């Protein structure tokens, strides 16, 4: 397997934590709320899933525990920001720190332990293709994440639910005037975003790298938040961005395998360098941000 085949084979799996967390954050931001605690929510989901799987509960229950735990933590954020109209940036950062602290506390006795990952499922015929065949040999969670991407795209494009979410994010007062409960919609969106972050952390801890190490999320939550801006709040672009960052995260391993004399620290920093560069380019285009951005993002709603 050459470097290109290696990157293509692992790209979707590497992209899945980014994708799941970014899809959840997309729904939250479309509802007009900015949650910067994704990193902590992912960390909490990761440790809960790992504990459940390590104790013999299985991967399904691990993901359920991760989703419920992270959703519960995100509801604290919702209570503070929607109930008391606290600053969303400060509250999100506090929740992120709390989630990381809880993950370190709960995972202390599981440090460096491992669990068994899920087997990969191949698409007959397509998995035998040269070069790109590895794209069609993935675990079940990767396939589910692709279905989730299509479902969220269809929701925003064609469903009444997507229209209500966008209305609440764009003009909450108008949505309230025609009978929609802005607070209820935003609470549900925040809970969904928290659950998706938990699933992302669970995937990272029990499937992608099935071991527990404190700090293993390693900035993926921040990259997921950046992906929403990178994708200009559009589902398809977020998926492509997740694939890009997944591929970039594998380039370091591919370079080391080919014997390139490049410092490992530089290779490890590639995803973060790409994040800074891409965000700089996107932010420079004010027209694009204004066209697809959320008008009331981060603004508290008052009846």
Coordinates of N, CA and C in Angstrom, one line a residue, residues 73-84 95 186-187 190-191:
X73 N -24.6 17.3 29.7 CA -23.6 18.4 29.9 C -24.0 19.6 29.1
X74 N -24.4 19.4 27.8 CA -24.7 20.5 27.0 C -26.0 21.2 27.5
X75 N -26.9 20.4 28.2 CA -28.1 21.1 28.7 C -27.8 22.0 29.8
X76 N -26.7 21.8 30.5 CA -26.2 22.8 31.5 C -25.9 24.1 30.8
X77 N -25.2 24.0 29.7 CA -24.9 25.1 28.8 C -26.2 25.8 28.4
X78 N -27.2 25.0 28.0 CA -28.5 25.6 27.5 C -29.1 26.3 28.7
X79 N -29.1 25.7 29.9 CA -29.8 26.3 31.0 C -29.1 27.7 31.4
X80 N -27.8 27.8 31.3 CA -27.1 29.0 31.7 C -27.3 30.1 30.6
X81 N -27.2 29.7 29.3 CA -27.3 30.7 28.2 C -28.7 31.1 27.9
X82 N -29.6 30.1 27.9 CA -31.0 30.5 27.5 C -31.8 30.9 28.7
X83 N -31.6 30.3 29.9 CA -32.3 30.6 31.0 C -31.9 31.9 31.7
X84 N -30.6 32.1 31.8 CA -30.0 33.3 32.4 C -29.4 34.3 31.4
X95 N -18.0 25.1 29.9 CA -18.5 23.8 29.7 C -17.4 22.9 29.1
X186 N -34.2 25.8 20.5 CA -32.7 26.0 20.8 C -32.2 24.9 21.8
X187 N -33.0 24.6 22.8 CA -32.7 23.6 23.8 C -32.5 22.2 23.1
X190 N -29.3 22.2 21.0 CA -28.1 22.1 21.9 C -28.0 20.7 22.3
X191 N -29.1 20.0 22.8 CA -29.0 18.7 23.2 C -28.5 17.7 22.1

